[in-house]
PDB file of C-alpha atoms in Angstrom:
ATOM      1  CA  UNK C   1      -8.287 -18.075  18.350  1.00 51.00           C
ATOM      2  CA  UNK C   2      -9.838 -19.458  21.490  1.00 59.00           C
ATOM      3  CA  UNK C   3      -8.926 -20.298  25.073  1.00 67.00           C
ATOM      4  CA  UNK C   4      -8.351 -23.958  24.277  1.00 72.00           C
ATOM      5  CA  UNK C   5      -5.879 -23.623  21.431  1.00 73.00           C
ATOM      6  CA  UNK C   6      -2.784 -21.666  22.274  1.00 86.00           C
ATOM      7  CA  UNK C   7      -0.250 -22.715  19.662  1.00 92.00           C
ATOM      8  CA  UNK C   8       2.996 -20.817  20.136  1.00 96.00           C
ATOM      9  CA  UNK C   9       5.210 -22.377  17.453  1.00 97.00           C
ATOM     10  CA  UNK C  10       3.984 -23.442  14.011  1.00 97.00           C
ATOM     11  CA  UNK C  11       6.204 -25.027  11.364  1.00 98.00           C
ATOM     12  CA  UNK C  12       4.849 -25.630   7.872  1.00 98.00           C
ATOM     13  CA  UNK C  13       8.309 -25.821   6.301  1.00 98.00           C
ATOM     14  CA  UNK C  14       8.466 -27.806   3.087  1.00 98.00           C
ATOM     15  CA  UNK C  15       4.714 -27.928   2.529  1.00 98.00           C
ATOM     16  CA  UNK C  16       3.784 -26.761  -0.958  1.00 97.00           C
ATOM     17  CA  UNK C  17       1.311 -24.127   0.145  1.00 98.00           C
ATOM     18  CA  UNK C  18       1.950 -21.876  -2.861  1.00 98.00           C
ATOM     19  CA  UNK C  19       0.941 -18.178  -2.729  1.00 98.00           C
ATOM     20  CA  UNK C  20      -2.735 -18.847  -2.025  1.00 98.00           C
ATOM     21  CA  UNK C  21      -1.969 -21.177   0.886  1.00 98.00           C
ATOM     22  CA  UNK C  22       0.523 -18.759   2.408  1.00 98.00           C
ATOM     23  CA  UNK C  23      -2.091 -15.999   2.065  1.00 98.00           C
ATOM     24  CA  UNK C  24      -4.631 -18.198   3.889  1.00 97.00           C
ATOM     25  CA  UNK C  25      -2.158 -18.798   6.730  1.00 97.00           C
ATOM     26  CA  UNK C  26      -1.472 -15.050   6.862  1.00 97.00           C
ATOM     27  CA  UNK C  27      -5.190 -14.332   7.088  1.00 96.00           C
ATOM     28  CA  UNK C  28      -5.433 -16.635  10.107  1.00 93.00           C
ATOM     29  CA  UNK C  29      -2.571 -14.747  11.767  1.00 94.00           C
ATOM     30  CA  UNK C  30      -4.730 -11.631  11.880  1.00 92.00           C
ATOM     31  CA  UNK C  31      -6.874 -13.266  14.570  1.00 89.00           C
ATOM     32  CA  UNK C  32      -4.087 -15.137  16.384  1.00 92.00           C
ATOM     33  CA  UNK C  33      -2.703 -13.716  19.625  1.00 91.00           C
ATOM     34  CA  UNK C  34      -0.497 -16.573  20.873  1.00 93.00           C
ATOM     35  CA  UNK C  35       1.927 -17.507  18.097  1.00 96.00           C
ATOM     36  CA  UNK C  36       5.531 -16.534  18.804  1.00 97.00           C
ATOM     37  CA  UNK C  37       7.215 -18.397  15.919  1.00 98.00           C
ATOM     38  CA  UNK C  38       6.106 -19.386  12.427  1.00 98.00           C
ATOM     39  CA  UNK C  39       8.200 -21.278   9.898  1.00 98.00           C
ATOM     40  CA  UNK C  40       6.990 -20.898   6.323  1.00 98.00           C
ATOM     41  CA  UNK C  41      10.342 -21.808   4.751  1.00 98.00           C
ATOM     42  CA  UNK C  42      10.212 -23.577   1.392  1.00 98.00           C
ATOM     43  CA  UNK C  43       6.429 -23.292   1.043  1.00 98.00           C
ATOM     44  CA  UNK C  44       6.275 -21.808  -2.462  1.00 97.00           C
ATOM     45  CA  UNK C  45       5.298 -18.327  -1.297  1.00 96.00           C
ATOM     46  CA  UNK C  46       7.129 -16.814  -4.247  1.00 95.00           C
ATOM     47  CA  UNK C  47       6.995 -13.202  -5.336  1.00 95.00           C
ATOM     48  CA  UNK C  48       3.228 -13.080  -5.654  1.00 96.00           C
ATOM     49  CA  UNK C  49       1.253 -10.032  -4.504  1.00 97.00           C
ATOM     50  CA  UNK C  50      -1.437 -12.326  -3.047  1.00 97.00           C
ATOM     51  CA  UNK C  51       0.879 -13.826  -0.435  1.00 97.00           C
ATOM     52  CA  UNK C  52       3.053 -10.718  -0.045  1.00 97.00           C
ATOM     53  CA  UNK C  53       0.139  -8.370   0.709  1.00 97.00           C
ATOM     54  CA  UNK C  54      -1.521 -10.853   3.062  1.00 97.00           C
ATOM     55  CA  UNK C  55       1.732 -11.363   4.975  1.00 97.00           C
ATOM     56  CA  UNK C  56       2.315  -7.605   5.266  1.00 98.00           C
ATOM     57  CA  UNK C  57      -1.157  -7.042   6.657  1.00 97.00           C
ATOM     58  CA  UNK C  58      -0.880  -9.922   9.135  1.00 97.00           C
ATOM     59  CA  UNK C  59       2.649  -9.241  10.370  1.00 97.00           C
ATOM     60  CA  UNK C  60       2.577  -5.477  10.791  1.00 97.00           C
ATOM     61  CA  UNK C  61       0.510  -5.623  13.964  1.00 91.00           C
ATOM     62  CA  UNK C  62       0.929  -9.193  15.215  1.00 96.00           C
ATOM     63  CA  UNK C  63       1.385  -8.717  18.973  1.00 96.00           C
ATOM     64  CA  UNK C  64       3.351 -11.840  19.946  1.00 96.00           C
ATOM     65  CA  UNK C  65       5.330 -13.019  16.917  1.00 97.00           C
ATOM     66  CA  UNK C  66       9.088 -12.815  17.464  1.00 98.00           C
ATOM     67  CA  UNK C  67      10.424 -15.411  14.998  1.00 98.00           C
ATOM     68  CA  UNK C  68       9.527 -15.543  11.294  1.00 98.00           C
ATOM     69  CA  UNK C  69      11.134 -17.906   8.770  1.00 98.00           C
ATOM     70  CA  UNK C  70      10.519 -17.365   5.054  1.00 98.00           C
ATOM     71  CA  UNK C  71      13.803 -18.925   3.913  1.00 97.00           C
ATOM     72  CA  UNK C  72      13.968 -20.805   0.598  1.00 97.00           C
ATOM     73  CA  UNK C  73      11.083 -18.794  -0.822  1.00 96.00           C
ATOM     74  CA  UNK C  74      11.909 -16.669  -3.859  1.00 95.00           C
ATOM     75  CA  UNK C  75      10.169 -13.568  -2.510  1.00 97.00           C
ATOM     76  CA  UNK C  76      12.123 -11.201  -4.747  1.00 96.00           C
ATOM     77  CA  UNK C  77      12.889  -7.543  -4.230  1.00 96.00           C
ATOM     78  CA  UNK C  78       9.256  -6.674  -3.524  1.00 97.00           C
ATOM     79  CA  UNK C  79       9.038  -9.312  -0.801  1.00 97.00           C
ATOM     80  CA  UNK C  80      12.304  -8.132   0.726  1.00 97.00           C
ATOM     81  CA  UNK C  81      11.061  -4.538   0.769  1.00 98.00           C
ATOM     82  CA  UNK C  82       7.816  -5.718   2.376  1.00 97.00           C
ATOM     83  CA  UNK C  83       9.794  -7.454   5.139  1.00 97.00           C
ATOM     84  CA  UNK C  84      11.871  -4.336   5.798  1.00 97.00           C
ATOM     85  CA  UNK C  85       8.660  -2.338   6.123  1.00 98.00           C
ATOM     86  CA  UNK C  86       7.128  -4.916   8.474  1.00 98.00           C
ATOM     87  CA  UNK C  87      10.270  -5.105  10.614  1.00 98.00           C
ATOM     88  CA  UNK C  88      10.297  -1.319  10.968  1.00 97.00           C
ATOM     89  CA  UNK C  89       6.671  -1.277  12.118  1.00 97.00           C
ATOM     90  CA  UNK C  90       6.651  -4.445  14.232  1.00 97.00           C
ATOM     91  CA  UNK C  91       9.753  -4.382  16.393  1.00 97.00           C
ATOM     92  CA  UNK C  92       8.643  -7.523  18.252  1.00 97.00           C
ATOM     93  CA  UNK C  93      10.103  -9.605  15.404  1.00 98.00           C
ATOM     94  CA  UNK C  94      13.724 -10.231  16.378  1.00 98.00           C
ATOM     95  CA  UNK C  95      14.501 -13.210  14.147  1.00 98.00           C
ATOM     96  CA  UNK C  96      13.710 -13.470  10.442  1.00 97.00           C
ATOM     97  CA  UNK C  97      14.954 -16.117   8.052  1.00 97.00           C
ATOM     98  CA  UNK C  98      15.090 -15.164   4.373  1.00 97.00           C
ATOM     99  CA  UNK C  99      16.851 -16.408   1.256  1.00 94.00           C
ATOM    100  CA  UNK C 100      20.434 -15.135   1.072  1.00 94.00           C
ATOM    101  CA  UNK C 101      20.016 -14.575  -2.669  1.00 94.00           C
ATOM    102  CA  UNK C 102      18.249 -11.323  -1.833  1.00 95.00           C
ATOM    103  CA  UNK C 103      21.743  -9.827  -1.704  1.00 94.00           C
ATOM    104  CA  UNK C 104      21.828  -6.409  -0.055  1.00 96.00           C
ATOM    105  CA  UNK C 105      18.212  -6.771   1.042  1.00 97.00           C
ATOM    106  CA  UNK C 106      19.191  -9.930   2.942  1.00 97.00           C
ATOM    107  CA  UNK C 107      21.783  -7.956   4.880  1.00 97.00           C
ATOM    108  CA  UNK C 108      19.357  -5.060   5.476  1.00 98.00           C
ATOM    109  CA  UNK C 109      16.749  -7.476   6.846  1.00 98.00           C
ATOM    110  CA  UNK C 110      19.278  -9.125   9.174  1.00 97.00           C
ATOM    111  CA  UNK C 111      20.459  -5.694  10.352  1.00 97.00           C
ATOM    112  CA  UNK C 112      16.862  -4.680  11.063  1.00 97.00           C
ATOM    113  CA  UNK C 113      16.085  -7.769  13.164  1.00 97.00           C
ATOM    114  CA  UNK C 114      19.348  -7.254  15.056  1.00 97.00           C
ATOM    115  CA  UNK C 115      18.275  -3.667  15.728  1.00 97.00           C
ATOM    116  CA  UNK C 116      14.856  -4.896  16.904  1.00 97.00           C
ATOM    117  CA  UNK C 117      16.567  -7.390  19.206  1.00 95.00           C
ATOM    118  CA  UNK C 118      18.819  -4.756  20.719  1.00 95.00           C
ATOM    119  CA  UNK C 119      15.788  -2.549  21.416  1.00 85.00           C
ATOM    120  CA  UNK C 120      14.167  -5.429  23.309  1.00 75.00           C
ATOM    121  CA  UNK C 121      17.279  -5.986  25.439  1.00 72.00           C
ATOM    122  CA  UNK C 122      17.545  -2.299  26.286  1.00 68.00           C
ATOM    123  CA  UNK C 123      13.882  -2.212  27.304  1.00 61.00           C
ATOM    124  CA  UNK C 124      14.294  -5.107  29.750  1.00 57.00           C
ATOM    125  CA  UNK C 125      16.876  -3.464  31.993  1.00 54.00           C
ATOM    126  CA  UNK C 126      15.733  -2.954  35.557  1.00 54.00           C
ATOM    127  CA  UNK C 127      16.163   0.336  37.290  1.00 54.00           C
ATOM    128  CA  UNK C 128      18.712   0.408  40.093  1.00 55.00           C
ATOM    129  CA  UNK C 129      17.530   1.561  43.491  1.00 54.00           C
TER     130      UNK C 129
END
């Protein structure tokens, strides 16, 4: 986080970060104020409380993130529930990739990001004079 580095889009897809690496990335997000998209697909995040808790803490209040991709990570039911919680609290996130094998949670997550997106569109309407 400084005036010289203003990364807006970060893709670490396919890098074997494992839970500890994903947690380290999440910790750095707590200080970041410029990132709008992060792709952590297929990084080995798994269903580990280390990465799950770090991601929850980082994403809940991230002011600029609108696109999150956690696809191809077996985050399990707990991870899916964490994402639903985050998406309810941070309505800036309007796109979220997750593993379809989450079943009903997958659909709930997609419904929530669609709802977040519709809120953003409604908020951008200009008043008629």
